[in-house]
Short mmCIF file of C-alpha atoms in Angstrom, two decimals:
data_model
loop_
_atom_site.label_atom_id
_atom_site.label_comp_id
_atom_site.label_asym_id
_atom_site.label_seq_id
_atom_site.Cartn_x
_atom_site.Cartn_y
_atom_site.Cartn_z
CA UNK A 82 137.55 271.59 125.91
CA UNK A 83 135.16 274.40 127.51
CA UNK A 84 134.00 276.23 124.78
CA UNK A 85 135.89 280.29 125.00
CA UNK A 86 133.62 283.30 125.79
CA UNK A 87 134.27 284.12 122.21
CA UNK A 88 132.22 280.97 120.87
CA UNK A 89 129.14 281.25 123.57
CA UNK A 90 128.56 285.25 122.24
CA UNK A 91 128.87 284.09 118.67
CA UNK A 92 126.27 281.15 119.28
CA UNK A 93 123.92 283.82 120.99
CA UNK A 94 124.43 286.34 118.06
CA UNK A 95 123.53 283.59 115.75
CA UNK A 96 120.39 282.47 117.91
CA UNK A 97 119.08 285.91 117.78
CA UNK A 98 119.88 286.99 114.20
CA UNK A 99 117.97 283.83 113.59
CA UNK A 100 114.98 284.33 115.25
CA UNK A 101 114.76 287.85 114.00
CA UNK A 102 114.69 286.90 110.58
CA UNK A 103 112.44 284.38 111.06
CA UNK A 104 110.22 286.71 112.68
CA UNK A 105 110.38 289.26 109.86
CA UNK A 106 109.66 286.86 107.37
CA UNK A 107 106.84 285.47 109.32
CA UNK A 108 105.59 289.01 109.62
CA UNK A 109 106.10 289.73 106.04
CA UNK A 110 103.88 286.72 105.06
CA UNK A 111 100.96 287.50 106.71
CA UNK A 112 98.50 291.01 105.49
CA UNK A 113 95.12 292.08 107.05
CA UNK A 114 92.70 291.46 104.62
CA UNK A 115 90.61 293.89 103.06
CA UNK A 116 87.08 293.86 101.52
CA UNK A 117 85.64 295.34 98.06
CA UNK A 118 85.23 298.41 99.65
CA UNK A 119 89.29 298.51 101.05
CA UNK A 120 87.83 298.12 104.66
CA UNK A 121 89.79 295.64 106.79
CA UNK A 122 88.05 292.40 107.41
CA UNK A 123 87.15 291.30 110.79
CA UNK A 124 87.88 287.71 111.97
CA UNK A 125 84.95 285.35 113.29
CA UNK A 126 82.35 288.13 111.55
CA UNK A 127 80.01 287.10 108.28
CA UNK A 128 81.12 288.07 104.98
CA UNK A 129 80.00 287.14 101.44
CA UNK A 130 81.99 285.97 98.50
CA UNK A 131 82.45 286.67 95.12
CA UNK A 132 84.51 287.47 91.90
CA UNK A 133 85.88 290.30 90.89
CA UNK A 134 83.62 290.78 87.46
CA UNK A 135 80.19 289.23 87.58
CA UNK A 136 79.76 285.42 87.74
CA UNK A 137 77.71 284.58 90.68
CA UNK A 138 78.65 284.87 94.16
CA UNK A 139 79.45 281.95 96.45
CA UNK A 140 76.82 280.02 98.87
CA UNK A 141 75.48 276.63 100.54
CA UNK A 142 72.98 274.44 98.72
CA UNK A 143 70.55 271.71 101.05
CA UNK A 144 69.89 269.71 97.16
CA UNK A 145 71.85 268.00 95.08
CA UNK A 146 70.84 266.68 91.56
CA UNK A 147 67.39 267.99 93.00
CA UNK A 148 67.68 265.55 96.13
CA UNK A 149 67.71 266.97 99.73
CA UNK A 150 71.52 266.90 101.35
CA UNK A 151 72.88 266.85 104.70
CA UNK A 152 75.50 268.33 105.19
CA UNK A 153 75.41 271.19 102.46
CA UNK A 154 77.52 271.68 99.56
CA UNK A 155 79.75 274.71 98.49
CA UNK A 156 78.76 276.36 95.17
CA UNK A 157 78.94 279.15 92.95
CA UNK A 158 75.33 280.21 91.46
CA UNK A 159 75.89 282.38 88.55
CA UNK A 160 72.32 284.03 89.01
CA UNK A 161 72.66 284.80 92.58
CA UNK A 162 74.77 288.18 93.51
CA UNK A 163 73.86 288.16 97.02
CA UNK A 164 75.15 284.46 97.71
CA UNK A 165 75.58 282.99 101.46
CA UNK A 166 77.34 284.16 104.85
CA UNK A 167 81.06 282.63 105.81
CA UNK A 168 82.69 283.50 108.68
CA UNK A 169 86.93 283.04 108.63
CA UNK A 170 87.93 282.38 111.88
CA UNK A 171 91.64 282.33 112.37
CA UNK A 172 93.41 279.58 114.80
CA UNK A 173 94.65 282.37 117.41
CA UNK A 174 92.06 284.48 117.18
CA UNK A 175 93.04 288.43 116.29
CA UNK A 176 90.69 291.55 115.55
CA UNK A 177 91.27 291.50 111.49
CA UNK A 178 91.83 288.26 109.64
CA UNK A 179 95.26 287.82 108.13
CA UNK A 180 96.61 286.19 104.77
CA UNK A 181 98.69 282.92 105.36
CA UNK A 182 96.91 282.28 109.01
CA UNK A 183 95.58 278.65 109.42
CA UNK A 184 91.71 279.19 109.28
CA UNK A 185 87.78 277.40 109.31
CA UNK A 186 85.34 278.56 107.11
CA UNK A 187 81.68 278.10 108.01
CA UNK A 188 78.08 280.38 108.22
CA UNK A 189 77.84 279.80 111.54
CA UNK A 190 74.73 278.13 111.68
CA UNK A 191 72.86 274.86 110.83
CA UNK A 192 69.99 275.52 108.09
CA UNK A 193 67.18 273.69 106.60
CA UNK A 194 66.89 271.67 109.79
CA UNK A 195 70.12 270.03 109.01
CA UNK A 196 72.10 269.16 112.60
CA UNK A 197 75.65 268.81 110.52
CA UNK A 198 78.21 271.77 111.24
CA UNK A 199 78.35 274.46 108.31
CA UNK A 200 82.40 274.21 108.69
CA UNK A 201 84.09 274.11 105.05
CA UNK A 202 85.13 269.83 104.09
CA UNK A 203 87.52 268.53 101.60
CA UNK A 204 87.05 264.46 102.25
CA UNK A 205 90.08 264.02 100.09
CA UNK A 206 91.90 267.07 97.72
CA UNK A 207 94.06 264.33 96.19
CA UNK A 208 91.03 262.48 95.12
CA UNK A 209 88.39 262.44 92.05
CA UNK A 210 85.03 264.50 92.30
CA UNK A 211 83.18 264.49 94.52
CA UNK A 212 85.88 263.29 97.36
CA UNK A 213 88.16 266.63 96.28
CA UNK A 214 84.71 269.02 95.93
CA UNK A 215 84.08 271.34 99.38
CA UNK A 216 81.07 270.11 101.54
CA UNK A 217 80.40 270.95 105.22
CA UNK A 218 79.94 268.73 108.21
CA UNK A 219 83.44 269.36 109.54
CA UNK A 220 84.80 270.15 112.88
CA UNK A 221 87.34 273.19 113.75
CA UNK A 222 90.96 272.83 113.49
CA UNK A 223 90.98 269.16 111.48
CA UNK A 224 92.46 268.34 108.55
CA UNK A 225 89.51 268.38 106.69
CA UNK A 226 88.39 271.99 107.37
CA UNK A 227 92.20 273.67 107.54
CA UNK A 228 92.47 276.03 104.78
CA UNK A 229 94.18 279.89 104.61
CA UNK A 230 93.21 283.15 102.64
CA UNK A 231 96.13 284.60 100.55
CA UNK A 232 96.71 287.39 98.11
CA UNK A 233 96.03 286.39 94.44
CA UNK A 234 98.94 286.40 92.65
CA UNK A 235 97.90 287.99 89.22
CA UNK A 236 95.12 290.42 90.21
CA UNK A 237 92.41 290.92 87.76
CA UNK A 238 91.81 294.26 88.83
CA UNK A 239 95.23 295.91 90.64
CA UNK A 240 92.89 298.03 92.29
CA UNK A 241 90.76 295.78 94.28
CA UNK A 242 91.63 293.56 97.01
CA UNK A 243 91.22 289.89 95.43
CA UNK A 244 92.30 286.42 97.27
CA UNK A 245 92.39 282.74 97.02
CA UNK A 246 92.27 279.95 99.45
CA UNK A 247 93.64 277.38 99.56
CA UNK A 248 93.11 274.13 101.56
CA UNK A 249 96.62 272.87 103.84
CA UNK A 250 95.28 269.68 105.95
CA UNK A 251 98.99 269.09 107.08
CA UNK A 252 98.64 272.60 108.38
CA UNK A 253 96.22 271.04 111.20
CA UNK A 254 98.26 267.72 111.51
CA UNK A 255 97.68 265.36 108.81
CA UNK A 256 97.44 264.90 105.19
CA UNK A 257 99.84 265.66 102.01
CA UNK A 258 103.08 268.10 103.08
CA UNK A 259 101.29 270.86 100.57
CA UNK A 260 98.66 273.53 99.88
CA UNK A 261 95.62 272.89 97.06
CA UNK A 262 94.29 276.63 95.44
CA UNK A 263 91.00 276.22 95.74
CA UNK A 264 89.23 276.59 92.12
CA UNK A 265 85.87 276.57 90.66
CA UNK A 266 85.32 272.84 89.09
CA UNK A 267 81.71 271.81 87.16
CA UNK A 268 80.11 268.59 88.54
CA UNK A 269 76.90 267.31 87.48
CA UNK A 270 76.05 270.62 86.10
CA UNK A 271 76.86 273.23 89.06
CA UNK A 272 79.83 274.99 89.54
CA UNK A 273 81.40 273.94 92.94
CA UNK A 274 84.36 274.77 94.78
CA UNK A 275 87.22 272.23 94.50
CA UNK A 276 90.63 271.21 95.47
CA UNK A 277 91.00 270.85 91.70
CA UNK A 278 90.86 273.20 88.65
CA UNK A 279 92.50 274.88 85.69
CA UNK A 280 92.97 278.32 87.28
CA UNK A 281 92.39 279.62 91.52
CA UNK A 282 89.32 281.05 92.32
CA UNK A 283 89.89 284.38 92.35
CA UNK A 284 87.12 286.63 94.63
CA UNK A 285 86.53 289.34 97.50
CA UNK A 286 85.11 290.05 100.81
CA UNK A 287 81.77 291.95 100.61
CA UNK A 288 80.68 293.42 104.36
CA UNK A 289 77.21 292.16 105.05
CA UNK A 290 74.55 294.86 106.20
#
């Protein structure tokens, strides 16, 4: 039985409604990020992290229980408020980076002679330390390196612009069907970012001079 006219316009109606409010939701999800200062943040530019009160802002180290490293790891120094450069760089690149895009997060640059890429690692989030803690030596788009920005939930201060990440490896193709919040989690000693912890990391984008 040929399907009536009636039937094809209602299937097209659907299609579109569809794809309208997928679009809008889509939309919805995704906000241009804003620094301390409530200045959008650019994509693919160098920014420095840290928390909304004082704590120690976030940065690469070259040692490890005082041993030389290649690559680098990812840690929190609460007597540094300067802290390293990371730039977000959004898969489809746009002017301003958005919450809830697929992202890599490196400096840019190798350092301390070190030939390894500065691109943001989780080896394993469903792991034990130090497989779930964030290294570098990663490539762009992989698993490994696929994390997003979003909007913390519970602000500390309503009045500032605070996020979390959080690290989605089946976001680039592989890896557990969910997203780990990326928290601060003590190893040996130094405070390091993690795929595991009691509460998210909670920080903001400062504009380097």
């Amino acid at each position: 039985m040929k399907p009536s006219l009636y039937n094809i316009l209602f299937l097209i109606f659907t299609i579109i409604t569809q794809s309208i409010f997928l679009t809008t939701i889509t939309s919805a999800a995704q906000v241009i990020v804003k620094d301390a200062t409530g200045k959008k943040v650019l994509d693919n530019v160098r920014y420095g992290l840290g928390p909304v009160k004082s704590g120690g802002h976030i940065k690469l180290t070259d040692t490890d229980n005082k041993k030389k490293i290649c690559p680098f790891n990812v840690v929190q120094d609460p007597n540094d408020n300067i802290g390293g450069e990371f730039m977000f760089t959004m898969i489809g690149k746009e002017k301003y980076l958005k919450t809830s895009r697929v992202l890599g997060i490196d400096s840019g640059y190798p350092k301390s002679g070190c030939t390894k890429s500065t691109f943001w690692t989780i080896n394993d989030a469903e792991a034990k330390a130090p497989d779930n803690l964030i290294t570098t030596g990663g490539g762009f788009e992989t698993d490994l390196t696929c994390f997003q920005v979003v909007e913390y939930p519970k602000p500390t201060n309503p009045k500032v612009h605070s996020y979390m990440i959080q690290h989605c490896p089946s976001f680039c193709g592989a890896g557990p069907q969910t997203c780990f919040n990326v928290s601060i989690y003590e190893h040996n000693g130094v405070k390091r970012l993690s795929s595991v912890g009691a509460t998210p990391f909670e920080f903001v984008f400062y504009k380097l001079s």
